[in-house]
Amino acid sequence: MSLHHFKEKIRVALYVQKAALQFIDAGGRYEYRLSEEAREAGFGIHPDELASIGRSHDVRALKSHGGVDGIARKISVSLSEGVSEEEITTRQNIFGLNRFAEKQARTFMMFVWEALHDLTLIILMVCAVVSIGVGLATEGWPKGVYDGLGILLSIILVVMVTAISDYKQSLQFKNLDEEKKKIFVHVTRDGKRQKISNYDLVVGDIVHLSIGDQVPADGVFISGYCLLIDESSLSGESEPVFVSEERPFLLSGTKVQDGAAKMLVMAVGMRTEWGKLMETLSEGGEDETPLQVKLNGVATIIGKIGLSFAVLTFLVLTVRFLVEKGLRHEFTVWSSTDALVLLDYFAIAVTIIVVAVPEGLPLAVTLSLAFAMNQLMTERALVRHLAACETMGSASCICTDKTGTLTTNHMVVDKIWLCEKPTEVNSEESVAMLKSELSGEVLSLLLQVIFLNTGSEVVKVDGKYTTYGSPTEIAILDFGMRLGADFDEQRRNINILKIEPFNSVRKKMSVLVAQPNGRKRAFCKGASEIILRMCSKFVDSNGETIVLSEQEARNINDVINSFASEALRTLCLAFKDIDDDSSDENTIPEDGYTLVVVVGIKDPLRPEVKDAVMTCLAAGITVRMVTGDNINTAKAIAKECGILTPDGVAIIGPEFCNLSPEQMRDVIPKIQVMARSSPTDKHILVTNLRKMFGEVVAVTGDGTNDAPALHEADIGLAMGIAGTEVAKENADVIIMDDNFSTIVNVARWGRSVYINIQKFVQFQLTVNIVALVLNFFSACISGSAPLTAVQLLWVNMIMDTLGALALATEPPNNELMKRPPVPRGASFITKTMWRNIIGQSIYQLAVLAVLNFAGKNLLGLTGSDGTKVLNTLIFNAFVFCQVFNEINSRDIDKINIFRGMFGSWIFLGVMFCTVTFQVVIIELLGTLASTVPLNWQLWLLSIVIGFVSMPIAVVLKCIPVETKTKQHDGYDELPSGPELA
C-alpha cells in the first residue's frame, strides 16, 4: 500500500468518525459510569468520556467540566507539579497504555503455508503422489515409493528452509518497526521536567511541546505561544491549525509547526483519535525497493527461459521415448512402467522450472537488507525505509549539517565581547575574574539577556542542575549560572507578555516582558550580523548605553569575525526598553536595540570526523557542509575536518539563491561550504545536484524546516538526538548518535548490500545456465537427464536459500570505500560478472559433458550399476563445482577470494552444511535421491573437478574487460549483450 493511499484512507476514516460523533451528539449524550477502581483512585471522570471530549473537540463539554483546571482536578493532577511517579501504574491500569493495537504477527506456520503455495512445488507434489501410487502398483512396498518419497522429502526441506528464513526476517523487521515508532517527550513529573519514552506517557502528564515535535497523545492546551499544529497526517488538510485557549485541543500524531506549549494528556493509546483510526485501518507493508523490482524483472526473464527449456526437455525426452517404442514395435503395448517413465520426464521438466526460476533473487535482497539493517541498528543507525539502505551505496554526495553532526554538540561559551573588549571565559578562574571586574549594572543586564530570553529550563535534581533545551541555549544558560546566577530567581518577578521563538527563517529569538516597575523591555538574541544591524547602541563598562557609531560597529564586526575564524559560533544578545507612551499592543520592535554581549560558543569537532571525511573522499563521495552559521565559522570547521580544500568554494545561502541557472551550473560542483543557509537554500542545492548533475544525494537534517530537503534527497538522514519528529518522519535513515562517521557506516553497508546481491546473482546465474543446458542437451542426445528431480531440488536449495544466506550476508570490508559510487541508472549485471558467469559455465559444462558422454569408458565403469555410478558422479561433481564457485563469487574482480572468509561464520556454516548434506544424500539416502555410494577415488575426483573452478576463476579475473568507465570490483557498465537488468 502506498503512503498516499494510506493517508487517504486515514482522512476518509476520520471524516466518517466525525460524522458518527456528530450523530451520537445529536441523539443525546451517552451516560458514562465511573468504575469503583477509578473512584477509589481519586478520579472523577470516565476514561472514555475524557477521551471523547478531546476527539470530538467538544469545547462545551470541556467548559462544563470546569475547563482545563476542572479536568486536571477530575484526573487528580496539578498543572504545575504534574503526575507523581507513584501513580503511573494506577493511571495505566485505569486509562490505558500509550500503545496502539498492532496487526497480529504472522506465525511460523503461516510462512510454511505460504511457501507450500508455490505453483511449481504443488505440481511436484502431485507428481510425487502419482509416482508413489504407480510405483506401489508396479514394484510394491517399499521400492515403489522411493522416487515419490524422495521428491516429497526434498519439497519439505525446501519449504522449511524458506519458511525459517522468512520468519526470521519478519521478526527482525518487527523489532525495527518498534524502534521506528519510539519517540522521546519532555514532561513535568513530581514538579521536575524530565525526558521519557512516549510509551511511558499516561493520562494527566504535562507534556512540553516545541517546534518539530510530534504530539504523542490526545490532550488539551494549558499554556504557550504561537502554537501552530500541522494536522495533515490526520485530516489531509495542508493549512496548519492555530491552537490556543479558545481552540485548545491537540491530537496524537499531529506535528508542531511553530511555537511552544504545555499540554495536559487526556487520552493515550487506543482511546486517542489515531488509535481509533488504527482499529479500522491496517498499514500496508513496505513497497519493494528499486533493486527488488529490478531483480524481479530478471527473475521473470530467466523464468521464461527456464520454462522454454523445461517444455523442450519434456518434448525431446517424450518424442525419443515414443520413437524408441515405435522402433521396437511396442507402440501399441503400454504398461505402468511406461507411465512412470513419462511421469519421471514430467517431474524433471517441472524441476527444471524450479531450478530456473530464481526465487532466491528477491530473497537475497531481503536477506541482505535485513542483515544490514540489523547490523546498522547496533552501529546507531535506524533505517526507516528498506530502499534507503541500497540507495546509500550509490550516494555520490553528502550534504551535511555542522552542529552536532561534524561537531560534538556539547557547546560551551569560550569567549565573549563585553564592555568593548573580548575576554576568554573557558575556565572557572576566568569567569570569576570577569565577574569581579563587572559593575553591578552590567552584570544585571548580562544576566537579564541570558535568563529572560530563553525557551529552555533549568531543573534542580538531587542537588544538581540539569538544563533542558537546545545545545546553544544550554551553553549560554550554563555560562550565566557560572556567573553565580539562579534561573528561578531571575525569572521570579517577570511577566512574559510575548515570545517569538527562534527558527531557521528568523534566525533570532525575541521576548517581550513586563518588569516589576511596570515598564516593558524587549530582549533579542540570534545570528550576530542580524542582531548587530538591529542595534543602535551598546553597553559600556559602567552600564551606560552609548550610541553605536559606524566605527564601533566595524570593530564589533571584526571581533565577530575573529571569533568565527577560531571556529566559534557567535551570537549577539541585546535589549530595548519600551516607552510608556507606546502602543498597548504587545508588538516586539525590530530595531533600536542596545547590544550587551557577543558570545563565542565552542563546539569541538568530533575526533572521528576527519577520518570519516577522508574515507568519503576516497570513496568518490563529495562532502558539502550546509550550515546556518557565520561563513567564517563554517570555513574554519570545514578546513579542520578536511571538507574545504584550496580549490573549493564557500558561499552564503542568499548569494547562492541569487545566481542564474548558468552560474549555478558552474559554481555548484565547486561548492564545499554553504553558510547562513536557510532550508530553502538547502532544498535548491539538493534539487539542482540531483536534476542538473544526476548526483545521488544524501542530506542530513534536524529541524522541522529541513523536511523538504530530506524529502527531496535520494537519502534523507535525520538526527536522532537533535532532530525533530518532523525531520525524522521525512527521513529514510535516523542517525541515532548524530555522528557523521555513522553516516559513512550507512554508505559502507549500502555498498555491501549492492555488491553482495551482485555476488549472489553471478553465482545463481552460473548454476542456472549449467543445470539447464546440461539436462537439455543430455536429453536431446542420450534421451535421459543425468540430474533427477530430487537432485535438482537439492541444487535449488544450494543455489537459492543457502546461496543467498552465504553471499547476501557478507559484512562490508574496507575495500568497498575505495571505489567510486555506482552511477545512477547503471546496469546491475556488469561485463565483469558476465565474463565470470560465461567462463565458469563453459568449464563446468565441458567437464560434465565429457563425464556424461565418455565417463564410462574413461573411468572403466562396467556392470549393471555403471550408469547409476556415473550419474551420481556427475551430480556430485556438479554440486562441488557450486560449492567452490560460491567461494569464487565472494569477490567479483579480486583474485584473493579468501579475504574475510574465515571471519564470516554464516558463510562457513553454509559451506559446512552443504558438504555434510551432500555426503548424507549420496552415502545414506541413495534410494530416495537416485544415487549410489561412491568410492574414495570418485569422491576425490568430484572434489578436484570442483576445486579446479578456483584457478579457472583466477584466470578469468586476469582477462581485461573493456568498460566505458573505470572499473572497480564489478562497478562498471553492462555489455551490449543480453540486458537482464
CSV table of C-alpha atoms in Angstrom, one decimal, residues 523-701:
chain,number,residue,atom,x,y,z
A,523,PHE,CA,15.1,41.1,24.5
A,524,CYS,CA,16.6,39.7,21.3
A,525,LYS,CA,19.3,37.2,20.6
A,526,GLY,CA,20.4,35.4,17.4
A,527,ALA,CA,22.8,35.4,14.4
A,528,SER,CA,25.4,38.1,15.0
A,529,GLU,CA,25.1,40.1,11.8
A,530,ILE,CA,21.3,40.2,12.0
A,531,ILE,CA,21.2,41.4,15.6
A,532,LEU,CA,24.1,43.9,15.1
A,533,ARG,CA,22.1,45.5,12.3
A,534,MET,CA,19.1,45.9,14.7
A,535,CYS,CA,21.3,47.7,17.3
A,536,SER,CA,21.8,51.5,17.5
A,537,LYS,CA,23.6,51.5,21.0
A,538,PHE,CA,25.8,49.3,23.1
A,539,VAL,CA,26.6,49.0,26.9
A,540,ASP,CA,29.9,50.3,28.2
A,541,SER,CA,31.8,49.2,31.3
A,542,ASN,CA,29.7,51.4,33.6
A,543,GLY,CA,26.4,50.0,32.4
A,544,GLU,CA,25.7,53.2,30.4
A,545,THR,CA,24.2,53.0,26.9
A,546,ILE,CA,26.4,54.5,24.2
A,547,VAL,CA,25.5,55.3,20.6
A,548,LEU,CA,26.8,52.7,18.3
A,549,SER,CA,29.0,54.5,15.7
A,550,GLU,CA,29.9,53.1,12.3
A,551,GLN,CA,33.5,52.7,13.5
A,552,GLU,CA,32.4,50.8,16.7
A,553,ALA,CA,30.1,48.6,14.6
A,554,ARG,CA,33.1,47.8,12.4
A,555,ASN,CA,35.2,47.0,15.4
A,556,ILE,CA,32.5,44.7,16.8
A,557,ASN,CA,32.1,43.0,13.4
A,558,ASP,CA,35.9,42.4,13.4
A,559,VAL,CA,35.6,40.7,16.8
A,560,ILE,CA,32.7,38.6,15.5
A,561,ASN,CA,34.9,37.5,12.5
A,562,SER,CA,37.9,36.8,14.7
A,563,PHE,CA,35.7,34.6,16.9
A,564,ALA,CA,34.3,32.9,13.8
A,565,SER,CA,37.7,32.3,12.3
A,566,GLU,CA,38.6,30.3,15.5
A,567,ALA,CA,35.6,28.0,14.7
A,568,LEU,CA,33.4,29.7,17.4
A,569,ARG,CA,29.7,30.1,16.8
A,570,THR,CA,28.8,33.7,17.5
A,571,LEU,CA,25.5,35.1,18.9
A,572,CYS,CA,24.6,38.7,19.9
A,573,LEU,CA,22.3,39.4,22.9
A,574,ALA,CA,20.6,42.8,23.1
A,575,PHE,CA,17.6,44.6,24.8
A,576,LYS,CA,15.3,47.5,24.2
A,577,ASP,CA,13.2,49.4,26.8
A,578,ILE,CA,9.7,50.2,25.5
A,579,ASP,CA,8.4,53.7,26.2
A,580,ASP,CA,5.3,54.0,28.4
A,581,ASP,CA,3.5,56.1,25.8
A,582,SER,CA,4.0,53.4,23.1
A,583,SER,CA,1.1,51.3,21.8
A,584,ASP,CA,-0.6,48.9,24.2
A,585,GLU,CA,-0.2,46.2,21.7
A,586,ASN,CA,2.4,43.7,22.6
A,587,THR,CA,4.5,44.1,19.5
A,588,ILE,CA,8.2,43.3,19.7
A,589,PRO,CA,10.3,46.0,17.9
A,590,GLU,CA,12.6,45.2,15.0
A,591,ASP,CA,15.3,47.9,15.6
A,592,GLY,CA,16.7,50.4,18.2
A,593,TYR,CA,18.2,47.7,20.4
A,594,THR,CA,21.2,48.1,22.8
A,595,LEU,CA,23.9,45.5,22.3
A,596,VAL,CA,25.0,43.9,25.6
A,597,VAL,CA,27.3,41.0,24.7
A,598,VAL,CA,28.6,38.9,21.8
A,599,VAL,CA,29.2,35.3,22.8
A,600,GLY,CA,31.6,32.9,21.0
A,601,ILE,CA,30.4,29.3,21.6
A,602,LYS,CA,32.8,26.5,21.1
A,603,ASP,CA,31.5,23.2,19.7
A,604,PRO,CA,34.5,20.9,19.3
A,605,LEU,CA,35.0,18.8,16.2
A,606,ARG,CA,34.2,15.1,16.7
A,607,PRO,CA,37.5,13.2,16.8
A,608,GLU,CA,36.5,10.6,14.2
A,609,VAL,CA,35.2,13.1,11.7
A,610,LYS,CA,38.5,13.8,9.9
A,611,ASP,CA,38.9,10.1,9.1
A,612,ALA,CA,35.3,9.7,8.1
A,613,VAL,CA,35.6,12.7,5.6
A,614,MET,CA,38.8,11.2,4.2
A,615,THR,CA,37.0,7.9,3.7
A,616,CYS,CA,34.2,9.6,1.8
A,617,LEU,CA,36.6,11.4,-0.5
A,618,ALA,CA,38.5,8.1,-1.2
A,619,ALA,CA,35.1,6.5,-2.0
A,620,GLY,CA,34.3,9.2,-4.5
A,621,ILE,CA,31.7,10.8,-2.3
A,622,THR,CA,31.7,14.6,-2.2
A,623,VAL,CA,31.0,16.1,1.3
A,624,ARG,CA,29.4,19.5,1.4
A,625,MET,CA,28.7,21.4,4.6
A,626,VAL,CA,25.4,23.2,4.7
A,627,THR,CA,25.0,25.3,7.9
A,628,GLY,CA,23.2,28.3,9.3
A,629,ASP,CA,26.4,29.5,10.9
A,630,ASN,CA,28.6,32.5,10.1
A,631,ILE,CA,30.7,31.8,7.0
A,632,ASN,CA,34.0,32.3,8.8
A,633,THR,CA,33.0,29.7,11.5
A,634,ALA,CA,31.8,27.3,8.8
A,635,LYS,CA,35.1,27.7,6.8
A,636,ALA,CA,37.2,27.2,9.9
A,637,ILE,CA,35.4,24.0,10.8
A,638,ALA,CA,35.3,22.8,7.2
A,639,LYS,CA,39.1,23.2,6.9
A,640,GLU,CA,39.7,21.5,10.2
A,641,CYS,CA,37.8,18.4,9.1
A,642,GLY,CA,39.1,18.3,5.5
A,643,ILE,CA,35.9,19.3,3.7
A,644,LEU,CA,37.1,22.7,2.4
A,645,THR,CA,40.0,22.3,0.0
A,646,PRO,CA,42.1,25.1,-1.7
A,647,ASP,CA,40.1,24.7,-4.9
A,648,GLY,CA,36.7,24.5,-3.2
A,649,VAL,CA,34.1,27.3,-2.9
A,650,ALA,CA,32.5,28.6,0.3
A,651,ILE,CA,29.3,30.6,-0.3
A,652,ILE,CA,26.5,32.1,1.8
A,653,GLY,CA,22.9,31.0,1.1
A,654,PRO,CA,21.4,34.3,-0.1
A,655,GLU,CA,24.2,34.7,-2.6
A,656,PHE,CA,23.7,31.2,-3.9
A,657,CYS,CA,19.9,31.7,-4.4
A,658,ASN,CA,20.6,34.9,-6.5
A,659,LEU,CA,22.7,33.0,-9.0
A,660,SER,CA,21.3,32.4,-12.5
A,661,PRO,CA,20.9,28.8,-13.7
A,662,GLU,CA,24.1,29.1,-15.8
A,663,GLN,CA,26.1,30.4,-12.9
A,664,MET,CA,24.7,27.6,-10.7
A,665,ARG,CA,25.9,25.1,-13.3
A,666,ASP,CA,29.4,26.5,-13.0
A,667,VAL,CA,29.5,27.0,-9.2
A,668,ILE,CA,27.6,24.0,-7.7
A,669,PRO,CA,30.3,21.4,-8.5
A,670,LYS,CA,32.9,23.5,-6.6
A,671,ILE,CA,30.7,24.4,-3.6
A,672,GLN,CA,32.0,22.7,-0.4
A,673,VAL,CA,30.6,25.0,2.2
A,674,MET,CA,27.3,26.9,2.3
A,675,ALA,CA,26.9,29.2,5.3
A,676,ARG,CA,24.0,31.2,6.6
A,677,SER,CA,21.8,28.9,4.6
A,678,SER,CA,18.0,28.7,5.0
A,679,PRO,CA,16.1,25.4,4.4
A,680,THR,CA,15.0,26.9,1.0
A,681,ASP,CA,18.7,27.3,0.0
A,682,LYS,CA,19.4,23.7,1.1
A,683,HIS,CA,16.4,22.5,-0.9
A,684,ILE,CA,17.5,24.3,-4.1
A,685,LEU,CA,21.1,22.9,-3.7
A,686,VAL,CA,19.8,19.4,-3.3
A,687,THR,CA,17.3,19.7,-6.2
A,688,ASN,CA,20.0,21.0,-8.6
A,689,LEU,CA,22.5,18.4,-7.6
A,690,ARG,CA,20.0,15.7,-8.4
A,691,LYS,CA,18.4,17.1,-11.6
A,692,MET,CA,21.2,19.2,-13.1
A,693,PHE,CA,24.1,16.9,-12.3
A,694,GLY,CA,22.4,13.5,-11.8
A,695,GLU,CA,24.0,13.1,-8.4
A,696,VAL,CA,22.7,10.6,-5.8
A,697,VAL,CA,22.4,12.9,-2.9
A,698,ALA,CA,22.3,12.1,0.9
A,699,VAL,CA,21.2,15.0,3.1
A,700,THR,CA,21.3,15.4,6.9
A,701,GLY,CA,18.8,17.4,8.8
